[in-house]
XYZ file of C-alpha atoms in Angstrom:
370
model
C 0.852 6.926 -12.392
C -1.368 4.166 -13.672
C -4.965 5.227 -14.144
C -7.420 2.652 -12.818
C -10.828 3.517 -14.209
C -14.006 1.791 -13.085
C -12.365 -1.115 -11.271
C -14.847 -3.817 -10.290
C -15.303 -4.225 -6.553
C -14.539 -7.660 -5.138
C -16.005 -8.389 -1.741
C -13.187 -6.427 -0.191
C -13.239 -6.502 3.599
C -14.311 -3.239 5.169
C -11.517 -3.905 7.644
C -9.085 -4.089 4.885
C -6.953 -3.073 3.777
C 3.661 11.168 -5.589
C 3.644 10.927 -8.791
C 3.759 13.720 -11.386
C 5.680 12.363 -14.343
C 5.846 8.661 -13.620
C 6.521 5.418 -15.381
C 3.645 3.377 -16.794
C 4.613 -0.151 -15.874
C 3.769 -3.221 -17.972
C 0.120 -4.207 -18.223
C -1.056 -0.785 -17.105
C -4.831 -0.628 -16.918
C -6.357 2.340 -18.711
C -10.090 2.701 -19.076
C -12.288 5.640 -19.998
C -13.464 7.812 -17.113
C -17.083 8.263 -16.241
C -18.263 11.711 -17.184
C -18.106 14.035 -14.208
C -18.162 17.804 -14.095
C -15.245 19.366 -12.205
C -16.097 20.596 -8.722
C -16.091 24.356 -8.286
C -12.857 26.166 -7.441
C -12.148 27.001 -3.809
C -10.109 29.954 -2.570
C -7.113 28.714 -0.619
C -8.063 30.666 2.494
C -11.532 29.040 2.430
C -10.347 25.487 1.844
C -10.598 22.751 4.476
C -8.769 19.471 3.795
C -9.465 16.512 6.107
C -7.587 13.252 6.653
C -9.057 10.171 8.302
C -6.435 7.639 9.415
C -6.556 3.961 10.334
C -3.711 4.258 12.872
C -1.744 6.792 14.916
C 0.357 9.382 13.072
C 3.289 8.379 15.291
C 3.375 4.786 13.998
C 6.397 5.553 11.784
C 4.626 3.537 9.123
C 1.497 3.813 7.001
C -0.280 6.595 8.878
C 2.929 8.548 9.457
C 3.520 8.517 5.690
C 0.068 9.945 5.001
C 0.645 12.542 7.721
C 3.805 13.601 5.908
C 1.614 14.093 2.857
C -0.676 16.365 4.867
C 2.324 18.369 6.027
C 3.408 18.775 2.400
C -0.055 20.159 1.630
C 0.232 22.601 4.524
C 3.579 23.813 3.227
C 2.368 24.176 -0.354
C -0.878 25.931 0.619
C -0.291 27.748 3.931
C -3.635 29.569 3.896
C -5.869 26.506 3.923
C -7.021 24.585 6.998
C -6.318 20.913 7.636
C -8.088 18.470 9.925
C -7.192 14.907 10.862
C -8.431 12.110 13.083
C -6.256 9.136 14.027
C -7.096 5.479 14.644
C -10.616 5.555 13.194
C -12.297 2.178 13.867
C -14.000 0.199 11.112
C -17.455 0.793 12.507
C -20.245 3.353 12.596
C -17.744 5.612 14.367
C -15.988 5.977 11.004
C -19.181 7.223 9.380
C -19.631 9.760 12.176
C -16.050 10.968 11.746
C -16.428 11.494 7.998
C -19.742 13.277 8.550
C -18.047 15.509 11.092
C -15.418 16.464 8.533
C -18.180 17.556 6.163
C -20.012 19.469 8.880
C -16.781 21.341 9.644
C -16.634 22.551 6.054
C -14.219 20.087 4.474
C -13.853 20.523 0.711
C -11.728 17.377 0.432
C -11.724 14.260 2.618
C -8.934 11.688 2.379
C -9.666 8.287 3.919
C -6.171 6.842 4.087
C -7.383 3.247 4.230
C -10.324 1.276 2.859
C -13.453 2.186 4.827
C -16.016 0.883 2.349
C -19.627 1.729 3.110
C -18.630 3.775 6.151
C -17.217 6.290 3.668
C -19.490 5.730 0.646
C -22.669 6.635 2.504
C -21.191 9.984 3.509
C -19.781 10.685 0.029
C -23.115 10.010 -1.643
C -24.788 12.578 0.621
C -22.092 15.222 0.028
C -21.709 15.639 -3.751
C -19.967 19.005 -3.372
C -17.062 17.432 -1.443
C -14.147 15.615 -3.100
C -13.528 12.300 -1.350
C -10.592 9.905 -1.613
C -10.263 6.306 -0.486
C -6.837 4.717 -0.348
C -7.012 1.134 -1.627
C -10.662 1.717 -2.490
C -12.604 -0.230 -5.083
C -15.907 1.564 -5.535
C -15.406 4.968 -7.219
C -18.193 7.532 -7.295
C -18.632 10.812 -9.168
C -17.115 12.597 -6.159
C -14.896 9.780 -4.867
C -11.382 9.002 -6.125
C -9.440 5.851 -5.322
C -5.673 5.567 -5.111
C -3.055 3.041 -4.086
C 0.489 1.838 -4.812
C 1.821 -0.827 -7.156
C 3.865 -2.225 -4.268
C 4.122 -5.702 -5.815
C 7.032 -4.561 -8.016
C 9.466 -3.399 -5.292
C 8.220 -6.332 -3.216
C 9.372 -8.719 -5.946
C 12.745 -6.931 -5.990
C 13.253 -7.340 -2.247
C 12.109 -10.945 -2.598
C 15.047 -11.573 -4.928
C 17.422 -10.346 -2.217
C 15.573 -12.445 0.365
C 15.936 -15.579 -1.735
C 19.667 -15.017 -1.995
C 20.118 -14.241 1.700
C 17.930 -16.903 3.345
C 19.939 -19.927 4.427
C 16.899 -22.172 4.957
C 14.685 -20.920 2.141
C 11.901 -20.607 4.711
C 10.409 -17.123 4.632
C 7.858 -15.795 7.132
C 5.177 -13.151 6.682
C 3.312 -11.186 9.358
C -0.067 -10.344 7.811
C -2.820 -7.984 8.852
C -5.938 -9.404 7.159
C -6.513 -11.772 4.206
C -6.973 -8.894 1.750
C -5.581 -8.218 -1.752
C -2.645 -6.117 -0.531
C -1.514 -9.087 1.581
C -2.018 -11.676 -1.170
C -0.097 -9.556 -3.675
C 2.642 -8.923 -1.105
C 3.167 -12.558 -0.106
C 2.953 -13.775 -3.678
C 5.281 -11.155 -5.158
C 7.854 -11.646 -2.401
C 7.908 -15.418 -2.784
C 8.011 -15.190 -6.574
C 11.056 -12.938 -6.288
C 12.709 -15.362 -3.878
C 11.884 -18.379 -6.053
C 13.459 -16.712 -9.081
C 16.829 -17.385 -7.386
C 15.831 -20.250 -5.049
C 13.041 -22.391 -6.572
C 12.620 -24.299 -3.301
C 11.785 -21.233 -1.181
C 8.515 -21.283 0.770
C 6.539 -18.767 2.794
C 4.591 -19.243 6.007
C 2.008 -16.579 6.908
C 0.608 -15.599 10.302
C -2.470 -13.334 10.224
C -2.893 -11.077 13.294
C -6.124 -9.261 12.285
C -4.736 -5.774 12.836
C -2.735 -3.147 10.979
C -1.103 -1.835 14.149
C -0.513 -4.207 17.038
C 3.163 -4.309 18.074
C 2.590 -7.078 20.611
C 0.787 -9.350 18.164
C 3.345 -8.631 15.422
C 6.160 -9.483 17.821
C 4.469 -12.740 18.805
C 3.863 -13.635 15.150
C 7.477 -12.933 14.235
C 8.672 -15.069 17.133
C 6.413 -17.956 16.111
C 7.663 -17.819 12.517
C 11.306 -17.897 13.598
C 10.570 -20.718 16.045
C 9.121 -22.639 13.092
C 12.338 -22.416 11.096
C 11.950 -19.215 9.107
C 15.126 -17.130 8.954
C 13.859 -14.095 7.019
C 10.670 -12.188 7.806
C 8.445 -9.893 5.769
C 5.080 -8.323 6.538
C 2.739 -5.378 6.130
C 2.711 -3.976 9.641
C 2.767 -0.283 10.536
C 5.484 -0.686 13.167
C 8.795 -2.431 13.868
C 7.728 -5.369 16.057
C 8.956 -8.262 13.939
C 12.126 -6.370 12.902
C 13.131 -6.162 16.549
C 12.510 -9.879 16.955
C 14.670 -10.614 13.916
C 17.454 -8.439 15.316
C 17.372 -10.268 18.638
C 17.351 -13.698 16.987
C 20.023 -13.108 14.348
C 17.500 -13.296 11.485
C 16.726 -10.857 8.670
C 13.636 -8.779 7.875
C 12.099 -6.726 5.073
C 9.725 -4.021 6.269
C 6.888 -1.851 4.948
C 6.120 1.897 4.753
C 9.288 3.651 5.936
C 12.971 3.295 6.775
C 12.972 1.984 10.349
C 16.343 0.233 10.284
C 17.379 1.795 13.572
C 15.150 -0.755 15.352
C 17.188 -3.600 13.880
C 20.199 -2.445 11.843
C 21.750 -5.902 11.527
C 18.452 -7.538 10.589
C 17.228 -4.818 8.216
C 17.277 -5.844 4.539
C 15.108 -3.081 3.065
C 11.574 -1.709 3.202
C 8.746 -1.078 0.763
C 8.824 2.701 1.209
C 5.882 4.907 0.280
C 5.543 8.624 -0.416
C 2.201 10.366 -0.936
C 3.467 13.960 -0.654
C 3.557 14.898 -4.319
C 0.287 13.146 -5.057
C -1.566 14.925 -2.248
C -0.242 18.354 -3.230
C -1.268 17.818 -6.844
C -4.767 16.657 -5.921
C -5.366 19.603 -3.580
C -4.172 21.991 -6.279
C -6.700 20.542 -8.723
C -9.473 21.063 -6.166
C -8.506 24.666 -5.458
C -8.292 25.481 -9.169
C -11.693 24.004 -10.002
C -10.190 21.211 -12.122
C -10.962 18.274 -9.840
C -12.743 15.228 -11.226
C -12.630 11.681 -9.802
C -9.532 9.646 -10.626
C -8.444 6.096 -9.953
C -4.695 5.870 -9.619
C -1.813 3.542 -8.822
C 1.431 5.238 -7.855
C 4.195 3.313 -9.577
C 7.642 2.111 -8.604
C 9.973 5.091 -8.562
C 7.057 7.493 -8.234
C 5.371 6.941 -4.886
C 6.587 3.473 -3.914
C 9.991 1.780 -4.124
C 12.499 -0.276 -2.202
C 14.470 1.482 0.495
C 18.279 1.699 0.516
C 19.723 -1.712 1.330
C 20.600 -2.585 4.902
C 24.192 -2.747 6.075
C 24.358 -6.563 6.148
C 22.936 -7.162 2.647
C 25.710 -8.774 0.559
C 26.888 -6.879 -2.510
C 25.944 -9.717 -4.839
C 22.381 -9.780 -3.483
C 22.121 -6.023 -4.009
C 23.377 -6.273 -7.575
C 21.070 -9.104 -8.586
C 18.010 -7.500 -7.019
C 18.766 -4.096 -8.495
C 19.254 -5.621 -11.937
C 15.711 -6.973 -11.654
C 14.477 -3.550 -10.548
C 15.992 -1.995 -13.677
C 14.315 -4.613 -15.862
C 10.933 -3.791 -14.330
C 11.490 -0.060 -14.791
C 12.319 -0.864 -18.398
C 8.951 -2.516 -18.997
C 9.397 -6.162 -17.972
C 6.814 -7.809 -15.731
C 7.752 -10.710 -13.453
C 4.087 -11.669 -13.144
C 3.927 -13.794 -16.261
C 2.632 -17.365 -16.351
C 2.630 -20.155 -15.794
C 1.547 -19.356 -12.235
C -0.249 -21.911 -10.063
C -2.205 -21.343 -6.889
C -1.513 -23.058 -3.558
C -3.705 -26.001 -4.604
C -1.778 -26.587 -7.814
C -4.345 -25.077 -10.166
C -3.034 -23.037 -13.083
C -4.292 -19.487 -12.528
C -2.129 -17.660 -15.067
C -1.387 -19.543 -18.276
C 2.100 -19.814 -19.711
C 3.023 -16.620 -21.528
C 0.118 -14.643 -20.043
C 1.000 -11.535 -18.006
C -1.186 -10.436 -15.121
C -2.783 -7.026 -15.614
C -2.576 -4.209 -13.103
C -6.227 -4.859 -12.262
C -5.483 -8.516 -11.518
C -2.479 -7.604 -9.385
C -4.502 -4.978 -7.522
C -7.292 -7.462 -6.817
C -5.133 -10.546 -6.204
C -7.114 -12.826 -3.888
C -5.385 -16.189 -4.047
C -2.041 -17.595 -2.891
C 0.617 -19.058 -5.164
C 2.327 -22.397 -4.664
C 4.596 -22.348 -1.646
C 2.496 -19.994 0.504
C 0.830 -21.527 3.577
C -1.308 -19.981 6.296
C -3.253 -17.490 4.164
């Protein structure tokens, strides 16, 4: 895990948006923690752990993955009680949901997406409760933040995409213009351009994390515009199914959903919160919990999925060689890197830090539509 201490908050949209022994990737950000006394221990039979989700647990994507983490907690600690609410809107209803968790005796509350002030206001009023915000940027004395360094496996799959695309035109189905989307589009295109310098990426933003119809329409529009390989950050398989129908290829997010498009499926950025959640609950029960700010690293919470059946052997080998280099300490995010307007944002020889990658809010050359 990479420990992200006291990250500055950057106007992150409220709509926006494992590991035990893990690899510290290049440019890991380590800063001293703010002093905070551990919260008191809780007997397992008295513990209540709550999860607030942005989508349905049946999405087979982001929310499903967090739900698997909750199930791992239930298995590890069978005497405690768990609560969850699906599809929480980014509105005052979110605040009411988090307050309800507290009123029902929750000792820990996991917000599995960025809820901003809807969560902070509740956390500030409940100092005896341990809160978590996935992809959060405003830690408190009783609020941890956590996320995934997905830009590394994304770069790896981008290498395969660059080798497989016949046109060099890549498409991306985006949720919102938020850092996780900027880092995803940029890392993917950088990987592709490492083997095809002329590759480009067109982005369509659908303003939702889970909207199969809109994702399908976006995927169709991208293919109609000449893209032959799709990527995105959706919580379902909409654009994979389009790619399968049209004879194109697709890289997915969250889980292995190749059955919806086995010929189109290249890989997925797969995530796994199970170990992380179990460890954090154990700390709370044992009276050792203090706020933490963590990135789960490649190979320890996030990685590429097994390659799809139509991925050529040479593409697999080249992409996996890059993956091994990253695991060995190399960073692909080294300058010179220019933005979409041609301005140098990362000087030659300079490597982006984990904080800069986490807060990426600009597009590189070759990305349009974001």
